[in-house]
């Protein structure tokens, strides 16, 4: 009796689940789904990325998959991604909510917040903070240059030696964000700084491996999870300063608790991304000495007689600009963007996507799309130069994604990449160590892509 009830129950469950994971009408195509598993059986354990590429070749630039009973739609290529994220902006501006661990019960900061008034307010506030610091007594530019003096000093002390630059780039980008958020930098030996760096390297490890690319968004931010962590860092004055900005707004949904969450958000979003882009960039600069020298010639010419670079100088440095954009293209730092969720029933490329479907924009597919680039493969700054040698930005350059959810740190990130690259290349020559063997460009998969650890040899350039 009991057994047959149990079997009946099992069969009912089976049908419910199968029914649930069947594709709705006119849903993007994809492989046949199995009950319970969905399409998990179509993905290999050690490298699902190859399977994704295979699926794209079979079904085209928009296809669907079921992870268990959960549908997700993959968007590849500039056409599909633009149509969704830009033309149907609001429809695609949500974030999946059940995927994420609830970090605090109330708020998800900016990045993971669903589309709505709360997200809008937080985004507006974050943009305002970033802009205000640009206008403040000491501009963002000066802060970055000041931080670079510490980086330069570090490099000078390692001249002739071979060092892994990972921590150096991480320290620098982390400190730049701290300056923006808390109006202060931390000494590299400071306890807090050590804690931040340790924490983020740990999270990076946690989130590595090809599967992490897919599951990445469920990975809790381990030790950084605790809001208390940031409570330690923000002093009473800094808190008052930031809260002061908020008190002007009577409808604010901010509370002090949210502040830590929000800081964590920006720190998380702005540190790994920038430093991994630089790590990949400098790897390619070392292994392409001709490109490095051509940058240095342009930098020397434009900065002649000046003691430091400024962001405006980029307009006179088309080649350096092209190299930095090519670094971002090849670094492919956030390959699957952050997952989106449809806020309404909608349509893309002729397919129907119901409200509440998870949507994954595959940014790597755009950054290396055939037909969009002169050289889709390899490191070629010519991708961003026209026949006259002027800097041009193709439509498919979207490492920051597109639409209303687009990276809000783009301005800061671009300023950092430019000032750091120019300042370091002006002073130092970066050399691939003779005994390091062939460079391996295969990235390590994670929330953000990062190159395999490598060593870098530094020499002082003769000042021009
Ligand atoms: C090279 C550096 C960076 C890259 C490649 C990058 C890339 C991205 C991408 C792909 C997204 C997801 C957009 C989407 O959902 O479609 C994003 C979101 C975001 N980024 Fe960045 N980012 C970088 C630097 C920064 C910096 C420096 C900050 C902070 C100051 C920052 C703050 C954010 C925030 C807050 C979001 C969430 C926006 C929202 O959900 O409304 N990012 N970024
Ligand atoms: C997915 O798995 C099913 C069942 O094993 C198989 O029939 C189908 O060919 C697979 N599809 C792809 C694209 O791998
Ligand atoms: C996606 O967005 C819809 C509409 O905003 C919301 O109701 C739903 O809960 C979200 N879906 C998930 C999986 O979070
Ligand atoms: C996450 O937080 C939201 C908003 O407070 C709540 O409605 C939801 O039930 C929580 N989900 C989980 C899994 O704890
Ligand atoms: C980076 O910061 C750590 C921790 O504060 C410090 O120990 C280390 O010397 C710094 N390294 C570099 C290269 O800046
Ligand atoms: C994204 O696109 C690239 C290039 O087409 C492909 O190699 C990769 O497997 C895709 N990733 C996913 C998760 O679809």
XYZ file of C-alpha atoms and ligand atoms in Angstrom:
577
model
C 0.000 0.000 0.000
C 2.629 2.447 1.134
C 4.854 1.490 -1.770
C 2.196 2.046 -4.374
C 1.316 5.437 -2.880
C 4.928 6.289 -3.021
C 5.170 5.244 -6.651
C 2.067 7.213 -7.544
C 3.511 10.255 -5.849
C 6.738 9.799 -7.752
C 4.921 9.558 -11.069
C 2.925 12.697 -10.327
C 6.070 14.566 -9.434
C 7.687 13.315 -12.585
C 4.877 14.672 -14.747
C 4.692 17.978 -12.945
C 8.380 18.522 -13.425
C 8.336 17.403 -17.012
C 5.430 19.684 -17.722
C 7.232 22.542 -16.044
C 10.379 22.163 -18.060
C 8.744 21.926 -21.448
C 9.450 24.900 -23.699
C 6.623 27.453 -23.971
C 5.261 28.262 -27.428
C 7.719 30.012 -29.757
C 10.451 29.855 -27.091
C 14.021 29.942 -28.453
C 15.110 26.459 -29.610
C 17.364 24.127 -27.668
C 18.032 20.459 -26.960
C 15.264 18.144 -25.714
C 14.764 18.466 -21.980
C 14.642 15.526 -19.593
C 12.540 15.557 -16.440
C 14.471 16.716 -13.367
C 17.708 17.224 -15.262
C 16.480 19.577 -17.950
C 19.533 19.813 -20.185
C 22.165 19.191 -17.559
C 22.997 15.904 -19.273
C 23.975 17.818 -22.402
C 26.755 19.624 -20.558
C 30.022 17.954 -19.734
C 31.333 18.213 -16.212
C 34.839 19.332 -16.963
C 34.216 21.833 -19.734
C 30.654 23.012 -20.362
C 31.990 25.904 -22.411
C 32.678 23.647 -25.374
C 29.117 22.368 -25.149
C 27.772 25.906 -25.171
C 29.714 26.672 -28.305
C 28.381 23.471 -29.879
C 24.818 24.475 -28.973
C 25.313 27.893 -30.505
C 26.533 26.355 -33.746
C 23.531 24.045 -33.786
C 20.734 26.420 -32.722
C 22.050 29.873 -33.607
C 22.632 33.081 -31.695
C 19.639 32.673 -29.447
C 18.887 29.354 -27.796
C 17.460 28.036 -24.564
C 18.561 25.503 -21.991
C 16.997 24.091 -18.862
C 19.074 23.810 -15.734
C 16.797 21.412 -13.966
C 13.372 22.978 -14.372
C 14.780 26.463 -14.747
C 14.791 27.894 -18.259
C 17.533 30.184 -19.408
C 18.037 31.952 -22.688
C 21.510 32.513 -24.104
C 22.089 35.548 -26.266
C 25.143 35.576 -28.535
C 26.391 38.081 -31.057
C 25.962 41.805 -31.292
C 22.599 41.708 -33.064
C 20.711 39.642 -30.498
C 22.317 41.341 -27.502
C 21.631 44.852 -28.799
C 18.058 44.025 -29.690
C 17.445 42.729 -26.179
C 19.503 44.921 -23.854
C 19.291 48.192 -25.791
C 16.121 48.193 -27.909
C 13.997 46.308 -25.352
C 15.834 47.941 -22.493
C 13.270 47.778 -19.680
C 11.994 44.324 -20.598
C 15.476 42.894 -20.044
C 16.586 45.020 -17.103
C 15.633 42.604 -14.282
C 17.910 40.363 -12.277
C 17.020 36.794 -11.312
C 16.257 36.765 -7.620
C 16.106 33.097 -6.672
C 19.587 32.393 -8.007
C 21.299 34.510 -5.483
C 21.945 33.870 -1.865
C 20.094 36.541 0.082
C 22.985 38.463 1.424
C 20.943 40.693 3.609
C 17.244 40.205 3.912
C 16.554 43.688 2.716
C 18.857 44.789 0.011
C 20.990 43.515 -2.766
C 22.872 46.720 -3.396
C 23.014 47.704 -7.050
C 24.390 44.785 -8.992
C 21.951 42.100 -7.959
C 18.908 44.265 -7.284
C 15.878 43.532 -9.434
C 14.616 46.228 -11.774
C 12.505 48.725 -9.847
C 12.560 51.965 -7.867
C 15.046 50.660 -5.324
C 17.575 49.679 -7.958
C 17.049 52.990 -9.765
C 17.752 54.942 -6.640
C 20.845 52.972 -5.746
C 22.195 53.273 -9.247
C 21.567 57.000 -9.321
C 23.280 57.340 -5.970
C 26.300 55.306 -7.045
C 26.688 57.370 -10.207
C 26.394 60.544 -8.181
C 29.077 59.401 -5.750
C 31.424 58.639 -8.601
C 30.703 61.947 -10.295
C 31.027 63.987 -7.104
C 34.452 62.630 -6.476
C 35.416 63.680 -9.948
C 34.472 67.240 -9.077
C 35.749 67.283 -5.527
C 38.796 69.050 -4.182
C 41.040 66.302 -5.297
C 39.747 64.925 -8.557
C 39.475 61.242 -9.295
C 42.307 61.672 -11.753
C 44.646 62.970 -9.088
C 43.665 60.172 -6.761
C 44.540 57.588 -9.373
C 47.864 59.294 -10.085
C 48.628 59.472 -6.370
C 47.942 55.757 -6.017
C 50.224 55.134 -8.979
C 53.143 56.630 -7.103
C 52.862 53.773 -4.636
C 52.651 51.253 -7.462
C 55.682 52.828 -9.134
C 57.640 52.705 -5.901
C 56.750 49.036 -5.559
C 57.927 48.319 -9.089
C 61.140 50.231 -8.614
C 62.020 48.087 -5.644
C 61.590 44.963 -7.770
C 63.701 46.071 -10.706
C 65.727 43.222 -12.153
C 63.702 40.653 -10.203
C 60.822 38.585 -11.544
C 57.542 39.214 -9.774
C 53.967 38.086 -10.099
C 52.102 41.357 -10.698
C 48.710 40.049 -9.565
C 48.762 41.493 -6.068
C 50.209 44.769 -7.275
C 47.365 45.435 -9.708
C 44.868 44.243 -7.170
C 46.225 46.545 -4.468
C 46.093 49.494 -6.818
C 42.544 49.044 -8.080
C 41.264 48.171 -4.635
C 42.779 51.319 -3.184
C 41.332 53.486 -5.920
C 37.830 52.247 -5.100
C 38.466 52.735 -1.383
C 39.403 56.330 -2.106
C 36.130 56.821 -3.908
C 34.039 55.116 -1.259
C 35.705 56.173 1.940
C 37.854 59.083 0.846
C 41.013 57.342 1.994
C 43.563 54.834 0.871
C 45.056 52.077 2.946
C 48.710 51.416 3.409
C 49.564 48.211 1.617
C 50.607 46.789 4.946
C 47.497 47.929 6.735
C 45.437 45.202 8.371
C 42.264 46.194 6.569
C 43.983 46.176 3.226
C 45.467 42.753 3.851
C 42.044 41.547 4.857
C 40.400 42.942 1.710
C 43.030 41.463 -0.585
C 42.948 38.117 1.184
C 39.202 38.059 1.020
C 39.040 38.759 -2.657
C 41.750 36.322 -3.637
C 39.876 33.717 -1.640
C 36.618 34.471 -3.414
C 38.355 34.368 -6.739
C 39.595 30.873 -5.919
C 36.157 29.792 -4.808
C 34.647 30.906 -8.049
C 37.177 29.368 -10.407
C 36.702 26.554 -12.888
C 34.529 26.455 -16.002
C 31.423 25.473 -14.073
C 31.817 28.495 -11.895
C 31.192 30.575 -14.990
C 27.677 29.295 -15.059
C 27.113 28.907 -11.363
C 29.104 31.944 -10.475
C 26.178 34.011 -9.474
C 25.193 31.623 -6.750
C 28.578 31.710 -5.100
C 28.201 33.570 -1.845
C 30.816 36.166 -1.279
C 32.204 34.036 1.559
C 33.960 36.040 4.200
C 32.993 39.377 2.748
C 29.414 38.352 3.263
C 29.284 39.894 6.652
C 28.274 43.484 6.566
C 30.133 43.930 9.802
C 33.270 43.621 7.791
C 32.695 46.925 6.116
C 31.313 48.459 9.271
C 34.834 48.168 10.606
C 36.223 50.079 7.705
C 33.811 52.961 7.463
C 34.594 55.429 10.198
C 31.924 57.535 11.822
C 32.986 60.586 9.809
C 32.913 58.818 6.508
C 29.540 57.405 7.367
C 28.254 60.855 8.176
C 29.684 62.167 4.945
C 27.946 59.605 2.814
C 24.728 59.731 4.811
C 24.772 63.504 4.450
C 24.315 63.055 0.746
C 21.247 60.966 1.423
C 19.474 63.059 4.005
C 18.555 65.524 1.279
C 16.270 62.939 -0.205
C 13.186 62.321 1.954
C 12.040 59.360 -0.156
C 15.335 57.583 0.215
C 15.117 53.849 0.757
C 18.643 53.870 2.096
C 19.473 52.965 5.633
C 22.838 52.802 7.272
C 22.816 49.044 7.033
C 22.508 49.252 3.320
C 25.504 51.452 3.126
C 27.899 48.624 3.865
C 26.187 46.438 1.337
C 26.446 49.146 -1.228
C 30.138 49.725 -0.549
C 30.819 46.040 -0.827
C 29.006 46.010 -4.138
C 31.102 48.728 -5.704
C 34.296 47.336 -4.272
C 33.517 43.899 -5.564
C 32.493 45.185 -8.994
C 35.424 47.516 -9.416
C 38.452 45.637 -8.112
C 38.713 42.255 -9.784
C 37.456 43.565 -13.109
C 39.993 46.344 -13.432
C 42.951 44.406 -12.075
C 42.300 41.337 -14.230
C 42.017 43.506 -17.320
C 45.393 45.040 -16.490
C 46.924 41.620 -15.817
C 45.877 40.357 -19.235
C 46.881 43.618 -20.874
C 50.390 43.589 -19.466
C 50.819 39.938 -20.396
C 50.195 40.856 -24.037
C 52.383 43.968 -23.813
C 55.285 41.856 -22.580
C 54.913 39.221 -25.239
C 54.487 41.842 -27.993
C 57.503 44.114 -27.388
C 56.968 45.902 -30.709
C 53.507 47.030 -29.597
C 54.881 48.078 -26.218
C 57.602 50.160 -27.862
C 55.169 51.810 -30.219
C 53.036 52.855 -27.223
C 56.097 54.202 -25.439
C 57.110 56.251 -28.476
C 53.645 57.829 -28.604
C 53.586 58.440 -24.846
C 57.048 60.062 -24.907
C 56.015 62.332 -27.753
C 52.719 63.483 -26.228
C 53.967 63.851 -22.666
C 57.226 65.568 -23.551
C 58.000 68.191 -20.928
C 55.070 67.175 -18.684
C 55.595 65.441 -15.388
C 52.431 63.336 -15.501
C 49.694 62.114 -17.781
C 46.098 63.255 -17.637
C 42.981 61.595 -18.994
C 42.591 64.301 -21.662
C 45.878 63.145 -23.226
C 44.044 60.158 -24.640
C 42.783 62.295 -27.515
C 46.368 62.691 -28.692
C 47.243 59.019 -28.268
C 45.207 57.037 -30.795
C 47.604 54.103 -30.715
C 47.653 53.780 -26.926
C 43.858 54.083 -26.924
C 43.642 51.296 -29.487
C 45.979 49.114 -27.420
C 43.953 49.642 -24.228
C 40.694 48.826 -25.986
C 42.284 45.753 -27.518
C 43.409 44.739 -24.004
C 39.794 44.920 -22.891
C 38.576 43.035 -25.927
C 41.017 40.186 -25.481
C 40.766 40.155 -21.674
C 37.035 39.487 -22.005
C 36.884 40.171 -18.289
C 33.192 39.530 -17.585
C 32.407 36.932 -20.264
C 28.760 36.301 -19.397
C 28.002 39.750 -18.019
C 25.723 39.514 -14.993
C 22.583 37.455 -15.579
C 19.433 39.328 -16.543
C 15.744 38.504 -16.021
C 12.827 39.590 -18.186
C 10.439 41.962 -16.457
C 7.598 41.449 -19.009
C 6.613 39.037 -21.748
C 8.780 40.052 -24.641
C 10.244 39.080 -27.987
C 13.759 38.862 -29.416
C 14.822 37.843 -32.921
C 11.280 36.639 -33.528
C 11.134 34.379 -30.446
C 8.823 34.847 -27.479
C 10.340 35.070 -24.023
C 7.928 35.091 -21.075
C 8.289 37.348 -18.061
C 10.662 36.012 -15.428
C 13.037 34.123 -17.749
C 16.726 34.187 -16.971
C 18.734 35.724 -19.806
C 22.493 35.373 -20.219
C 24.211 37.825 -22.551
C 27.356 36.134 -23.848
C 29.661 39.131 -24.136
C 32.651 37.032 -25.261
C 30.719 35.994 -28.325
C 30.477 39.671 -29.306
C 34.072 40.571 -28.486
C 35.338 37.878 -30.857
C 32.479 37.791 -33.358
C 33.393 36.980 -36.949
C 32.472 39.841 -39.249
C 32.594 42.476 -36.517
C 36.379 42.707 -36.190
C 39.273 43.036 -38.583
C 41.078 40.451 -36.455
C 38.639 38.525 -34.229
C 41.483 36.339 -32.914
C 44.816 37.331 -31.402
C 46.055 40.664 -30.096
C 45.707 43.330 -32.806
C 45.327 47.005 -31.839
C 44.454 47.577 -35.534
C 40.943 46.491 -34.566
C 40.515 50.005 -33.209
C 42.383 52.008 -35.865
C 41.122 53.167 -39.254
C 43.229 53.560 -42.381
C 44.328 57.031 -41.281
C 45.586 55.647 -37.967
C 42.764 57.331 -36.058
C 41.090 55.662 -33.108
C 37.662 54.158 -33.845
C 35.404 52.091 -31.592
C 33.434 49.347 -33.379
C 29.833 48.753 -32.320
C 30.751 45.277 -31.033
C 33.026 46.682 -28.328
C 30.873 45.974 -25.277
C 32.993 44.671 -22.394
C 30.809 46.781 -20.094
C 27.617 45.282 -21.554
C 24.876 47.619 -22.834
C 21.503 49.089 -21.936
C 20.182 50.374 -18.602
C 22.112 47.757 -16.605
C 25.405 48.605 -18.264
C 28.422 48.842 -15.965
C 28.129 52.050 -14.005
C 31.849 52.139 -13.278
C 32.782 52.439 -16.949
C 34.027 56.011 -16.625
C 36.206 55.213 -13.642
C 37.464 51.973 -15.172
C 38.463 53.659 -18.428
C 40.273 56.395 -16.559
C 42.142 53.850 -14.450
C 43.142 51.712 -17.409
C 44.438 54.712 -19.304
C 46.361 56.433 -16.510
C 47.851 53.226 -15.140
C 48.970 51.927 -18.536
C 50.413 55.242 -19.663
C 52.188 56.055 -16.400
C 53.763 52.615 -16.042
C 54.777 52.293 -19.687
C 56.388 55.708 -19.576
C 58.636 54.782 -16.714
C 59.231 51.051 -17.101
C 59.940 48.426 -19.677
C 58.097 45.166 -19.086
C 59.865 42.020 -20.188
C 58.745 38.426 -20.479
C 61.440 36.511 -18.523
C 63.693 34.448 -20.804
C 63.331 31.340 -18.663
C 59.535 31.528 -18.430
C 58.891 29.370 -21.489
C 56.065 29.986 -23.934
C 53.316 32.254 -22.608
C 50.008 30.507 -21.931
C 47.075 32.748 -22.785
C 44.344 30.334 -21.699
C 42.302 32.171 -19.095
C 41.311 30.859 -15.696
C 37.507 30.809 -15.601
C 35.605 32.468 -12.819
C 33.244 35.361 -12.206
C 35.852 37.334 -14.049
C 38.423 35.852 -16.394
C 42.011 36.130 -15.318
C 45.235 34.989 -17.005
C 47.221 32.107 -15.556
C 49.702 33.437 -12.997
C 52.834 34.711 -14.681
C 56.042 36.492 -13.830
C 57.066 39.856 -15.109
C 60.518 41.369 -15.328
C 60.784 45.131 -14.948
C 63.471 47.535 -16.124
C 63.678 51.263 -15.677
C 63.476 53.094 -18.997
C 65.789 55.958 -19.726
C 63.673 59.044 -19.130
C 62.922 60.983 -22.264
C 37.413 46.877 -16.663
C 36.605 47.047 -15.693
C 35.135 46.647 -15.659
C 34.414 45.818 -16.472
C 34.911 45.009 -17.673
C 33.054 45.815 -15.972
C 32.011 45.085 -16.551
C 30.703 45.052 -16.069
C 29.640 44.273 -16.638
C 29.759 43.368 -17.860
C 28.519 44.480 -15.890
C 27.148 43.822 -16.077
C 26.222 44.669 -16.933
C 24.927 43.949 -17.220
O 24.253 43.499 -16.298
O 24.567 43.793 -18.388
C 28.883 45.420 -14.835
C 28.004 45.898 -13.884
C 28.370 46.751 -12.864
N 29.625 47.327 -12.668
Fe 31.275 47.046 -13.815
N 32.977 46.617 -14.879
C 34.213 47.169 -14.653
C 34.569 48.070 -13.654
C 33.702 48.566 -12.703
C 34.062 49.547 -11.693
C 35.432 50.200 -11.543
C 32.929 49.745 -10.926
C 32.695 50.607 -9.715
C 33.024 51.761 -9.501
C 31.867 48.904 -11.470
C 30.580 48.846 -10.980
C 29.556 48.111 -11.534
C 28.210 48.037 -10.975
C 27.706 48.727 -9.717
C 27.456 47.196 -11.821
C 25.975 46.820 -11.677
C 25.104 47.796 -12.455
C 23.620 47.472 -12.366
O 23.256 46.324 -12.101
O 22.804 48.381 -12.551
N 32.376 48.214 -12.547
N 30.224 45.747 -14.973
C 21.133 16.321 -25.560
O 20.812 15.055 -25.003
C 19.814 14.346 -25.690
C 19.447 13.108 -24.895
O 20.593 12.408 -24.538
C 20.314 13.979 -27.096
O 19.295 13.290 -27.810
C 20.648 15.277 -27.812
O 21.231 14.979 -29.068
C 21.620 16.126 -27.003
N 21.706 17.384 -27.693
C 22.828 18.061 -27.807
C 22.769 19.290 -28.609
O 23.847 17.690 -27.260
C 12.121 37.987 -12.741
O 11.354 39.162 -12.846
C 9.985 38.980 -12.602
C 9.255 40.244 -12.988
O 9.950 41.374 -12.520
C 9.785 38.582 -11.144
O 8.418 38.437 -10.843
C 10.491 37.263 -10.939
O 10.457 36.896 -9.593
C 11.937 37.306 -11.402
N 12.373 35.966 -11.568
C 13.234 35.395 -10.786
C 13.606 34.014 -11.111
O 13.744 35.983 -9.870
C 15.238 36.906 -0.055
O 14.811 38.200 0.319
C 13.554 38.554 -0.192
C 13.283 40.000 0.147
O 13.410 40.251 1.503
C 12.497 37.594 0.389
O 11.221 37.941 -0.103
C 12.851 36.202 -0.045
O 11.938 35.271 0.533
C 14.262 35.819 0.381
N 14.607 34.559 -0.233
C 15.280 33.613 0.391
C 15.580 32.384 -0.376
O 15.648 33.730 1.546
C 49.872 44.569 -1.588
O 49.226 44.584 -0.342
C 49.637 43.543 0.521
C 48.724 43.491 1.697
O 48.557 44.722 2.296
C 51.105 43.785 0.895
O 51.541 42.820 1.790
C 51.922 43.732 -0.367
O 53.269 44.054 -0.105
C 51.395 44.668 -1.441
N 52.074 44.261 -2.626
C 52.283 45.035 -3.658
C 53.066 44.470 -4.783
O 51.835 46.149 -3.722
C 30.084 32.418 -25.358
O 30.572 32.605 -26.650
C 31.891 32.127 -26.891
C 32.306 32.530 -28.281
O 31.309 32.202 -29.213
C 31.917 30.631 -26.661
O 33.218 30.132 -26.865
C 31.457 30.329 -25.264
O 31.392 28.950 -25.060
C 30.093 30.938 -25.001
N 29.766 30.747 -23.620
C 28.568 30.356 -23.205
C 28.406 30.092 -21.762
O 27.639 30.226 -23.988
